[in-house]
């Protein structure tokens, strides 16, 4: 259980500009990725809201069968989410127990790394150039974005290009969350592979694939995405970095260039670091028959979500979100559905739905090399598609929830819709 007394001590009058108007500093919390109730006082982003000077009390019940892994919380006031997330109003949540699926993790030292933005848009030219040089942003253009000037750079746990310490040959367990409101991270560890054991808080073996893991040279982590991976310390004397590669966000997207996030190597002075706690009990697996999944994958979509935009607003299925609107659709709890997400714009959009994970199995009509259970998925631009198997079988999700683009500025400007689980 998570119990939080959330006091809104933001100033009553803000000098900041939010998505469509001056910020009012209203605020609340979203417990991203957790399979919990959308009803108050749990993961309710629609009716629970505090103004400056007010407070909220959350009591979020996490069931014993919840997938163990990395989740996160961030504020979710419609119209002000992007600004507050950019200002740092977020943090990591770890549901313990992933060692039940991967016992070797118990012997490893553990790191939780939160990627956030440092805004350099308002900096003077000298400071801006010095920052871009520090994180080694290339001068060459990145992707098809019209404006190639990066407005922000990544930090790791609030530091610009810190040193992540690991001894040569040592295996550590890294949990990384992309807490940026709108930046993609195509993560790579130079000269090393990442051995991924969980994505978006879901162990790769949670659905019955015992011992499943992926070894990759790099992995795209969309805004709100998470990876949990085993890394191996580089050879002595090697100049190793954790970095993000260039991400082509499309002609209408924002600049998302390559940059160094952190240096990686031995510590000059050894400091204590926590290891994975031992969680008693067997692993819990949630298995669906392959026949049932294939039947859904081969069926016509039960629902189609289409992202569109114009110069001022963003839409789902032609509708701009309003707090006063009813649900865009109703879904019976206990069902599974085939959804298709269409991106009819010229920039990337990450699709996210509250309360559940889904199986992403196809992109642009072609099966993915590896279907994965996620809570946030990237949708290619220029009429790109992703196909998903939606899992609405857990009775805990009953209530009014939402799905939206997780570029939070887009969500703030209307790219969100209500869904009623009944």
Short mmCIF file of N, CA and C in Angstrom, two decimals, residues 55-160:
data_model
loop_
_atom_site.label_atom_id
_atom_site.label_comp_id
_atom_site.label_asym_id
_atom_site.label_seq_id
_atom_site.Cartn_x
_atom_site.Cartn_y
_atom_site.Cartn_z
N UNK A 55 -4.70 20.15 0.24
CA UNK A 55 -3.96 18.89 0.27
C UNK A 55 -4.86 17.73 -0.14
N UNK A 56 -4.23 16.63 -0.50
CA UNK A 56 -4.92 15.41 -0.89
C UNK A 56 -4.32 14.24 -0.12
N UNK A 57 -5.13 13.27 0.21
CA UNK A 57 -4.65 12.07 0.89
C UNK A 57 -4.92 10.85 0.01
N UNK A 58 -3.83 10.19 -0.40
CA UNK A 58 -3.92 9.02 -1.27
C UNK A 58 -3.70 7.75 -0.45
N UNK A 59 -4.43 6.72 -0.82
CA UNK A 59 -4.28 5.40 -0.22
C UNK A 59 -4.39 4.40 -1.36
N UNK A 60 -3.26 4.04 -1.94
CA UNK A 60 -3.21 3.22 -3.15
C UNK A 60 -2.89 1.78 -2.76
N UNK A 61 -3.81 0.88 -3.04
CA UNK A 61 -3.67 -0.52 -2.67
C UNK A 61 -3.07 -1.29 -3.84
N UNK A 62 -1.87 -1.80 -3.64
CA UNK A 62 -1.18 -2.56 -4.68
C UNK A 62 -1.40 -4.04 -4.39
N UNK A 63 -2.06 -4.77 -5.28
CA UNK A 63 -2.37 -6.18 -5.01
C UNK A 63 -1.12 -7.05 -4.98
N UNK A 64 -1.16 -8.18 -4.25
CA UNK A 64 0.01 -9.07 -4.18
C UNK A 64 0.43 -9.60 -5.55
N UNK A 65 -0.50 -9.66 -6.50
CA UNK A 65 -0.18 -10.18 -7.83
C UNK A 65 0.40 -9.13 -8.76
N UNK A 66 0.59 -7.91 -8.28
CA UNK A 66 1.10 -6.83 -9.13
C UNK A 66 2.47 -7.18 -9.69
N UNK A 67 2.73 -6.87 -10.95
CA UNK A 67 4.07 -7.13 -11.50
C UNK A 67 5.11 -6.33 -10.72
N UNK A 68 6.17 -6.97 -10.22
CA UNK A 68 7.20 -6.23 -9.50
C UNK A 68 8.16 -5.56 -10.46
N UNK A 69 8.45 -4.31 -10.19
CA UNK A 69 9.36 -3.60 -11.08
C UNK A 69 9.35 -2.12 -10.83
N UNK A 70 9.83 -1.36 -11.82
CA UNK A 70 9.99 0.09 -11.71
C UNK A 70 8.76 0.81 -12.25
N UNK A 71 8.15 1.60 -11.42
CA UNK A 71 7.04 2.48 -11.79
C UNK A 71 7.46 3.90 -11.44
N UNK A 72 6.54 4.85 -11.58
CA UNK A 72 6.89 6.21 -11.16
C UNK A 72 5.61 6.99 -10.91
N UNK A 73 5.75 8.11 -10.24
CA UNK A 73 4.62 9.01 -10.02
C UNK A 73 4.97 10.37 -10.61
N UNK A 74 3.94 11.06 -11.07
CA UNK A 74 4.13 12.44 -11.52
C UNK A 74 2.80 13.16 -11.40
N UNK A 75 2.85 14.48 -11.38
CA UNK A 75 1.61 15.24 -11.28
C UNK A 75 0.86 15.15 -12.61
N UNK A 76 -0.48 15.27 -12.53
CA UNK A 76 -1.31 15.03 -13.72
C UNK A 76 -2.50 15.99 -13.78
N UNK A 77 -2.29 17.30 -13.50
CA UNK A 77 -3.40 18.24 -13.66
C UNK A 77 -3.54 18.62 -15.13
N UNK A 78 -4.66 18.33 -15.74
CA UNK A 78 -4.82 18.59 -17.16
C UNK A 78 -4.60 20.08 -17.46
N UNK A 79 -3.73 20.35 -18.41
CA UNK A 79 -3.37 21.71 -18.78
C UNK A 79 -2.07 22.17 -18.16
N UNK A 80 -1.62 21.50 -17.08
CA UNK A 80 -0.41 21.94 -16.38
C UNK A 80 0.60 20.81 -16.16
N UNK A 81 0.30 19.63 -16.70
CA UNK A 81 1.16 18.46 -16.46
C UNK A 81 2.57 18.66 -16.98
N UNK A 82 2.70 19.15 -18.21
CA UNK A 82 4.03 19.29 -18.81
C UNK A 82 4.91 20.23 -18.02
N UNK A 83 4.37 21.37 -17.62
CA UNK A 83 5.13 22.37 -16.89
C UNK A 83 5.61 21.80 -15.54
N UNK A 84 4.72 21.11 -14.83
CA UNK A 84 5.10 20.58 -13.52
C UNK A 84 6.10 19.44 -13.65
N UNK A 85 5.93 18.60 -14.68
CA UNK A 85 6.89 17.52 -14.87
C UNK A 85 8.26 18.08 -15.24
N UNK A 86 8.28 19.11 -16.08
CA UNK A 86 9.54 19.74 -16.45
C UNK A 86 10.21 20.36 -15.23
N UNK A 87 9.41 20.85 -14.30
CA UNK A 87 9.95 21.45 -13.07
C UNK A 87 10.40 20.40 -12.06
N UNK A 88 10.22 19.10 -12.37
CA UNK A 88 10.76 18.05 -11.51
C UNK A 88 9.77 17.38 -10.58
N UNK A 89 8.47 17.57 -10.79
CA UNK A 89 7.47 17.01 -9.87
C UNK A 89 7.16 15.57 -10.26
N UNK A 90 8.11 14.68 -9.95
CA UNK A 90 7.99 13.27 -10.28
C UNK A 90 8.99 12.49 -9.44
N UNK A 91 8.87 11.17 -9.47
CA UNK A 91 9.81 10.33 -8.75
C UNK A 91 9.57 8.86 -9.04
N UNK A 92 10.53 8.03 -8.67
CA UNK A 92 10.46 6.59 -8.95
C UNK A 92 9.70 5.85 -7.86
N UNK A 93 9.03 4.78 -8.27
CA UNK A 93 8.39 3.83 -7.35
C UNK A 93 8.91 2.44 -7.72
N UNK A 94 9.38 1.69 -6.74
CA UNK A 94 9.83 0.32 -6.97
C UNK A 94 8.91 -0.63 -6.22
N UNK A 95 8.28 -1.53 -6.95
CA UNK A 95 7.55 -2.64 -6.35
C UNK A 95 8.53 -3.81 -6.27
N UNK A 96 8.90 -4.20 -5.05
CA UNK A 96 9.93 -5.22 -4.87
C UNK A 96 9.41 -6.60 -5.26
N UNK A 97 10.36 -7.48 -5.56
CA UNK A 97 10.02 -8.87 -5.85
C UNK A 97 10.48 -9.36 -7.21
N UNK A 98 11.15 -8.51 -7.99
CA UNK A 98 11.59 -8.97 -9.31
C UNK A 98 12.65 -10.06 -9.19
N UNK A 99 13.29 -10.15 -8.01
CA UNK A 99 14.28 -11.21 -7.81
C UNK A 99 13.65 -12.60 -7.79
N UNK A 100 12.33 -12.67 -7.60
CA UNK A 100 11.66 -13.97 -7.69
C UNK A 100 11.72 -14.52 -9.11
N UNK A 101 11.79 -13.64 -10.08
CA UNK A 101 11.85 -14.03 -11.48
C UNK A 101 13.28 -14.19 -11.96
N UNK A 102 14.18 -13.41 -11.36
CA UNK A 102 15.59 -13.42 -11.76
C UNK A 102 16.43 -13.46 -10.48
N UNK A 103 16.61 -14.65 -9.87
CA UNK A 103 17.28 -14.75 -8.56
C UNK A 103 18.69 -14.18 -8.54
N UNK A 104 19.38 -14.15 -9.70
CA UNK A 104 20.75 -13.66 -9.71
C UNK A 104 20.84 -12.18 -9.35
N UNK A 105 19.72 -11.46 -9.42
CA UNK A 105 19.72 -10.03 -9.08
C UNK A 105 20.02 -9.81 -7.60
N UNK A 106 19.76 -10.80 -6.77
CA UNK A 106 19.96 -10.64 -5.31
C UNK A 106 21.41 -10.38 -4.95
N UNK A 107 22.32 -10.78 -5.80
CA UNK A 107 23.74 -10.61 -5.51
C UNK A 107 24.29 -9.30 -6.09
N UNK A 108 23.45 -8.55 -6.78
CA UNK A 108 23.95 -7.37 -7.48
C UNK A 108 23.64 -6.09 -6.73
N UNK A 109 24.50 -5.12 -6.94
CA UNK A 109 24.21 -3.77 -6.45
C UNK A 109 23.19 -3.13 -7.40
N UNK A 110 22.32 -2.31 -6.84
CA UNK A 110 21.16 -1.78 -7.56
C UNK A 110 21.26 -0.27 -7.70
N UNK A 111 20.85 0.24 -8.86
CA UNK A 111 20.77 1.68 -9.08
C UNK A 111 19.40 2.04 -9.64
N UNK A 112 18.84 3.13 -9.15
CA UNK A 112 17.63 3.72 -9.73
C UNK A 112 18.05 5.05 -10.35
N UNK A 113 17.82 5.19 -11.64
CA UNK A 113 18.27 6.38 -12.39
C UNK A 113 17.05 7.05 -12.99
N UNK A 114 16.80 8.29 -12.58
CA UNK A 114 15.67 9.06 -13.09
C UNK A 114 16.21 10.08 -14.09
N UNK A 115 15.77 9.97 -15.34
CA UNK A 115 16.17 10.92 -16.38
C UNK A 115 15.17 12.07 -16.40
N UNK A 116 15.66 13.28 -16.19
CA UNK A 116 14.83 14.48 -16.27
C UNK A 116 15.50 15.48 -17.20
N UNK A 117 14.77 16.55 -17.51
CA UNK A 117 15.29 17.59 -18.40
C UNK A 117 15.91 18.74 -17.63
N UNK A 118 16.93 19.33 -18.22
CA UNK A 118 17.38 20.65 -17.79
C UNK A 118 17.08 21.61 -18.93
N UNK A 119 16.27 22.61 -18.63
CA UNK A 119 15.82 23.56 -19.65
C UNK A 119 16.92 24.58 -19.91
N UNK A 120 17.37 24.67 -21.17
CA UNK A 120 18.41 25.64 -21.52
C UNK A 120 17.88 26.69 -22.49
N UNK A 121 16.57 26.67 -22.73
CA UNK A 121 15.99 27.58 -23.72
C UNK A 121 16.20 29.04 -23.32
N UNK A 122 16.09 29.33 -22.02
CA UNK A 122 16.21 30.71 -21.58
C UNK A 122 17.62 31.11 -21.18
N UNK A 123 18.59 30.21 -21.36
CA UNK A 123 19.96 30.52 -20.97
C UNK A 123 20.61 31.48 -21.97
N UNK A 124 21.62 32.21 -21.50
CA UNK A 124 22.37 33.06 -22.43
C UNK A 124 23.18 32.15 -23.36
N UNK A 125 23.61 32.68 -24.48
CA UNK A 125 24.27 31.87 -25.51
C UNK A 125 25.50 31.14 -25.00
N UNK A 126 26.28 31.81 -24.16
CA UNK A 126 27.51 31.19 -23.67
C UNK A 126 27.19 29.98 -22.78
N UNK A 127 26.22 30.14 -21.88
CA UNK A 127 25.83 29.03 -21.00
C UNK A 127 25.24 27.89 -21.80
N UNK A 128 24.41 28.24 -22.77
CA UNK A 128 23.78 27.22 -23.61
C UNK A 128 24.83 26.41 -24.36
N UNK A 129 25.78 27.10 -24.99
CA UNK A 129 26.80 26.40 -25.76
C UNK A 129 27.70 25.56 -24.86
N UNK A 130 28.00 26.07 -23.67
CA UNK A 130 28.83 25.33 -22.73
C UNK A 130 28.12 24.04 -22.29
N UNK A 131 26.81 24.12 -22.06
CA UNK A 131 26.04 22.94 -21.65
C UNK A 131 25.98 21.92 -22.78
N UNK A 132 25.72 22.37 -24.01
CA UNK A 132 25.66 21.46 -25.15
C UNK A 132 27.00 20.77 -25.39
N UNK A 133 28.10 21.51 -25.18
CA UNK A 133 29.42 20.91 -25.32
C UNK A 133 29.69 19.89 -24.22
N UNK A 134 29.22 20.18 -22.99
CA UNK A 134 29.47 19.27 -21.87
C UNK A 134 28.84 17.90 -22.11
N UNK A 135 27.65 17.89 -22.72
CA UNK A 135 26.98 16.61 -22.97
C UNK A 135 27.21 16.12 -24.40
N UNK A 136 28.08 16.80 -25.14
CA UNK A 136 28.55 16.38 -26.46
C UNK A 136 27.42 16.25 -27.48
N UNK A 137 26.55 17.26 -27.54
CA UNK A 137 25.53 17.29 -28.58
C UNK A 137 26.21 17.58 -29.92
N UNK A 138 26.05 16.71 -30.93
CA UNK A 138 26.72 16.95 -32.22
C UNK A 138 26.19 18.19 -32.92
N UNK A 139 27.02 18.78 -33.75
CA UNK A 139 26.60 19.95 -34.52
C UNK A 139 25.71 19.54 -35.69
N UNK A 140 25.86 18.29 -36.16
CA UNK A 140 25.09 17.82 -37.31
C UNK A 140 23.61 17.71 -36.97
N UNK A 141 22.71 17.95 -37.93
CA UNK A 141 21.27 17.84 -37.68
C UNK A 141 20.87 16.42 -37.27
N UNK A 142 19.77 16.34 -36.54
CA UNK A 142 19.26 15.04 -36.08
C UNK A 142 17.83 14.87 -36.59
N UNK A 143 17.61 13.91 -37.47
CA UNK A 143 16.27 13.61 -37.92
C UNK A 143 15.69 14.68 -38.82
N UNK A 144 14.34 14.68 -38.92
CA UNK A 144 13.64 15.54 -39.88
C UNK A 144 13.02 16.77 -39.24
N UNK A 145 13.22 16.97 -37.94
CA UNK A 145 12.61 18.12 -37.28
C UNK A 145 13.05 19.43 -37.94
N UNK A 146 12.10 20.33 -38.14
CA UNK A 146 12.40 21.62 -38.78
C UNK A 146 13.31 22.47 -37.92
N UNK A 147 13.01 22.51 -36.61
CA UNK A 147 13.81 23.29 -35.67
C UNK A 147 14.80 22.34 -35.00
N UNK A 148 16.09 22.52 -35.27
CA UNK A 148 17.12 21.62 -34.75
C UNK A 148 17.78 22.13 -33.47
N UNK A 149 17.27 23.21 -32.90
CA UNK A 149 17.87 23.76 -31.68
C UNK A 149 17.34 23.00 -30.46
N UNK A 150 18.16 22.22 -29.78
CA UNK A 150 17.68 21.53 -28.57
C UNK A 150 17.37 22.52 -27.46
N UNK A 151 16.20 22.40 -26.89
CA UNK A 151 15.78 23.30 -25.81
C UNK A 151 16.14 22.75 -24.44
N UNK A 152 16.42 21.43 -24.38
CA UNK A 152 16.68 20.79 -23.09
C UNK A 152 17.72 19.71 -23.25
N UNK A 153 18.37 19.38 -22.14
CA UNK A 153 19.31 18.26 -22.12
C UNK A 153 18.95 17.35 -20.96
N UNK A 154 19.35 16.09 -21.07
CA UNK A 154 19.04 15.13 -20.01
C UNK A 154 19.95 15.30 -18.81
N UNK A 155 19.38 15.09 -17.63
CA UNK A 155 20.16 14.91 -16.41
C UNK A 155 19.86 13.52 -15.86
N UNK A 156 20.75 13.01 -15.02
CA UNK A 156 20.54 11.73 -14.34
C UNK A 156 20.50 12.00 -12.85
N UNK A 157 19.34 11.75 -12.26
CA UNK A 157 19.12 12.04 -10.83
C UNK A 157 19.49 13.48 -10.49
N UNK A 158 19.14 14.39 -11.42
CA UNK A 158 19.32 15.82 -11.18
C UNK A 158 20.68 16.36 -11.53
N UNK A 159 21.63 15.49 -11.91
CA UNK A 159 22.99 15.94 -12.21
C UNK A 159 23.24 15.93 -13.72
N UNK A 160 23.97 16.92 -14.18
CA UNK A 160 24.38 16.98 -15.58
C UNK A 160 25.67 16.20 -15.75
#
